[in-house]
mmCIF file of C-alpha atoms in Angstrom:
data_model
loop_
_atom_site.group_PDB
_atom_site.id
_atom_site.type_symbol
_atom_site.label_atom_id
_atom_site.label_comp_id
_atom_site.label_asym_id
_atom_site.label_seq_id
_atom_site.Cartn_x
_atom_site.Cartn_y
_atom_site.Cartn_z
ATOM 1 C CA ALA G 1137 21.490 12.508 -46.762
ATOM 2 C CA PHE G 1138 25.164 12.024 -48.405
ATOM 3 C CA CYS G 1139 25.121 8.171 -47.442
ATOM 4 C CA TYR G 1140 24.936 7.593 -51.361
ATOM 5 C CA PHE G 1141 28.098 9.787 -51.873
ATOM 6 C CA ARG G 1142 29.951 8.487 -49.030
ATOM 7 C CA VAL G 1143 29.613 5.146 -50.177
ATOM 8 C CA ALA G 1144 30.879 5.994 -53.787
ATOM 9 C CA GLN G 1145 33.678 8.006 -52.805
ATOM 10 C CA LEU G 1146 35.063 5.439 -50.097
ATOM 11 C CA THR G 1147 34.538 2.703 -52.679
ATOM 12 C CA THR G 1148 36.272 4.906 -55.469
ATOM 13 C CA PHE G 1149 39.195 5.802 -53.451
ATOM 14 C CA GLU G 1150 39.966 2.263 -51.851
ATOM 15 C CA VAL G 1151 39.404 1.126 -55.619
ATOM 16 C CA THR G 1152 41.681 3.900 -57.061
ATOM 17 C CA LYS G 1153 44.518 3.361 -53.962
ATOM 18 C CA SER G 1154 44.293 -0.240 -54.899
ATOM 19 C CA ILE G 1155 45.101 0.209 -58.382
ATOM 20 C CA TYR G 1156 47.863 2.418 -57.770
ATOM 21 C CA LEU G 1157 49.836 0.636 -55.076
ATOM 22 C CA ARG G 1158 49.634 -2.393 -57.636
ATOM 23 C CA ALA G 1159 51.125 -0.266 -60.150
ATOM 24 C CA LYS G 1160 53.677 1.577 -58.003
ATOM 25 C CA LYS G 1161 54.868 -1.912 -56.335
ATOM 26 C CA SER G 1162 55.439 -3.373 -59.822
ATOM 27 C CA LYS G 1163 57.628 -0.617 -60.947
ATOM 28 C CA SER G 1164 59.511 -0.556 -57.384
ATOM 29 C CA THR G 1165 62.841 -1.958 -57.587
ATOM 30 C CA ASP G 1166 63.034 -3.177 -54.185
ATOM 31 C CA ASP G 1167 63.526 -7.264 -53.834
ATOM 32 C CA ASP G 1168 61.736 -7.341 -50.544
ATOM 33 C CA ASP G 1169 58.685 -7.767 -49.687
ATOM 34 C CA SER G 1170 57.719 -4.946 -48.069
ATOM 35 C CA THR G 1171 54.053 -3.041 -47.639
ATOM 36 C CA VAL G 1172 54.143 0.009 -50.247
ATOM 37 C CA THR G 1173 52.014 3.247 -48.965
ATOM 38 C CA LEU G 1174 50.794 6.055 -50.455
ATOM 39 C CA SER G 1175 52.646 9.706 -49.706
ATOM 40 C CA ALA G 1176 50.790 12.600 -48.996
ATOM 41 C CA PHE G 1177 50.713 13.613 -52.199
ATOM 42 C CA GLU G 1178 49.768 10.577 -53.789
ATOM 43 C CA ALA G 1179 46.370 10.180 -51.071
ATOM 44 C CA ALA G 1180 45.796 13.591 -52.473
ATOM 45 C CA ILE G 1181 45.745 12.296 -56.080
ATOM 46 C CA CYS G 1182 43.808 9.552 -55.340
ATOM 47 C CA GLY G 1183 41.266 11.326 -53.317
ATOM 48 C CA ALA G 1184 40.821 13.936 -55.595
ATOM 49 C CA ALA G 1185 39.974 11.365 -58.254
ATOM 50 C CA ALA G 1186 37.652 9.425 -56.116
ATOM 51 C CA GLY G 1187 35.858 12.874 -54.695
ATOM 52 C CA SER G 1188 35.572 13.877 -58.802
ATOM 53 C CA PHE G 1189 34.112 10.474 -59.710
ATOM 54 C CA SER G 1190 31.924 10.483 -56.764
ATOM 55 C CA ALA G 1191 30.641 13.849 -57.166
ATOM 56 C CA ALA G 1192 30.008 13.452 -60.959
ATOM 57 C CA ILE G 1193 28.213 9.787 -60.742
ATOM 58 C CA THR G 1194 25.865 11.232 -57.585
ATOM 59 C CA ASN G 1195 25.109 14.727 -59.339
ATOM 60 C CA PRO G 1196 21.529 13.664 -60.570
ATOM 61 C CA LEU G 1197 20.330 12.677 -57.089
ATOM 62 C CA ASP G 1198 22.135 15.912 -55.779
ATOM 63 C CA ARG G 1199 20.009 17.707 -58.636
ATOM 64 C CA ILE G 1200 16.688 16.106 -57.557
ATOM 65 C CA LYS G 1201 17.254 16.291 -53.905
ATOM 66 C CA THR G 1202 18.147 20.228 -54.403
ATOM 67 C CA LEU G 1203 14.834 20.920 -56.518
ATOM 68 C CA MET G 1204 12.328 19.172 -54.841
ATOM 69 C CA MET G 1205 13.686 20.858 -51.135
ATOM 70 C CA THR G 1206 13.322 24.446 -52.961
ATOM 71 C CA ASP G 1207 10.215 23.637 -54.675
ATOM 72 C CA THR G 1208 7.771 25.625 -53.125
ATOM 73 C CA THR G 1209 4.892 25.251 -55.946
ATOM 74 C CA ASN G 1210 5.009 21.655 -56.538
ATOM 75 C CA ALA G 1211 6.655 22.062 -60.039
ATOM 76 C CA TYR G 1212 8.139 18.848 -59.465
ATOM 77 C CA GLY G 1213 5.587 16.420 -58.558
ATOM 78 C CA GLY G 1214 6.855 16.330 -54.985
ATOM 79 C CA SER G 1215 8.323 12.709 -55.630
ATOM 80 C CA VAL G 1216 11.375 11.663 -56.599
ATOM 81 C CA VAL G 1217 10.481 9.876 -59.770
ATOM 82 C CA THR G 1218 7.961 12.416 -61.260
ATOM 83 C CA CYS G 1219 11.120 15.217 -60.287
ATOM 84 C CA ALA G 1220 13.315 13.165 -62.369
ATOM 85 C CA ALA G 1221 10.975 12.668 -65.386
ATOM 86 C CA LYS G 1222 10.386 16.505 -65.497
ATOM 87 C CA ILE G 1223 14.129 17.100 -65.720
ATOM 88 C CA LEU G 1224 14.152 14.359 -68.382
ATOM 89 C CA LYS G 1225 11.092 15.692 -70.533
ATOM 90 C CA ASP G 1226 12.588 19.427 -70.073
ATOM 91 C CA ASP G 1227 16.441 19.404 -70.000
ATOM 92 C CA GLY G 1228 17.125 15.888 -71.428
ATOM 93 C CA LEU G 1229 19.811 13.809 -70.131
ATOM 94 C CA ALA G 1230 21.798 16.702 -69.585
ATOM 95 C CA GLY G 1231 19.603 18.272 -66.845
ATOM 96 C CA LEU G 1232 20.488 15.415 -64.641
ATOM 97 C CA PHE G 1233 23.983 16.818 -64.957
ATOM 98 C CA ALA G 1234 23.561 20.345 -64.310
ATOM 99 C CA GLY G 1235 25.858 21.683 -61.797
ATOM 100 C CA VAL G 1236 28.321 18.928 -62.370
ATOM 101 C CA VAL G 1237 31.310 21.335 -62.615
ATOM 102 C CA PRO G 1238 30.712 23.400 -59.801
ATOM 103 C CA ARG G 1239 29.900 20.377 -58.073
ATOM 104 C CA VAL G 1240 33.086 18.752 -58.852
ATOM 105 C CA ALA G 1241 35.327 22.126 -58.169
ATOM 106 C CA TYR G 1242 33.409 22.591 -54.581
ATOM 107 C CA ILE G 1243 34.243 18.719 -53.569
ATOM 108 C CA ALA G 1244 37.495 18.042 -54.483
ATOM 109 C CA PRO G 1245 39.849 19.897 -52.489
ATOM 110 C CA SER G 1246 37.914 19.032 -49.200
ATOM 111 C CA VAL G 1247 38.118 15.020 -50.486
ATOM 112 C CA CYS G 1248 41.836 15.527 -51.291
ATOM 113 C CA ILE G 1249 42.155 16.985 -47.268
ATOM 114 C CA PHE G 1250 40.032 14.560 -46.523
ATOM 115 C CA PHE G 1251 41.756 11.406 -47.926
ATOM 116 C CA VAL G 1252 45.436 12.616 -46.602
ATOM 117 C CA THR G 1253 44.198 12.796 -43.127
ATOM 118 C CA TYR G 1254 42.448 9.514 -43.479
ATOM 119 C CA GLU G 1255 45.881 7.887 -45.207
ATOM 120 C CA PHE G 1256 47.772 9.361 -42.454
ATOM 121 C CA VAL G 1257 46.054 8.073 -39.480
ATOM 122 C CA GLN G 1258 45.549 4.768 -41.038
ATOM 123 C CA GLN G 1259 49.386 4.435 -41.624
ATOM 124 C CA LYS G 1260 50.068 5.333 -38.360
ATOM 125 C CA MET G 1261 47.242 3.219 -36.524
ATOM 126 C CA SER G 1262 48.870 -0.134 -38.447
ATOM 127 C CA THR G 1263 52.558 0.877 -37.520
ATOM 128 C CA SER G 1264 51.643 1.729 -33.629
ATOM 129 C CA GLY G 1265 49.908 -1.978 -33.611
ATOM 130 C CA THR G 1266 53.024 -3.539 -35.185
ATOM 131 C CA GLU G 1267 55.613 -1.996 -32.685
ATOM 132 C CA GLU G 1268 56.143 -3.512 -29.702
#
């Protein structure tokens, strides 16, 4: 059910992380070619950005899904296309983004925690593989 959200979230995190690490490396004064990594705080910031963006861009699909699941009178037509058309007709484009602020506020903190943990485990696994 949340496949589209996870794809957007993971892709956005990796892009955000890559851009941030490139900038961090270019500002680094170290002459060695060591690997630059994210701190827990930096992972939280990149994760919050990724989660917020993903929550915002997938809000229209989530709104349609929620309306269709709670539509006991078939007011939204029973299909994604008719539901989207009714939202656009009744509320305009803004109707697809109704509830975006609470959705972002709800998702961003959990995504921060997820990506701090994700980066920590990823870094531990990469360093444990090189220690021999």
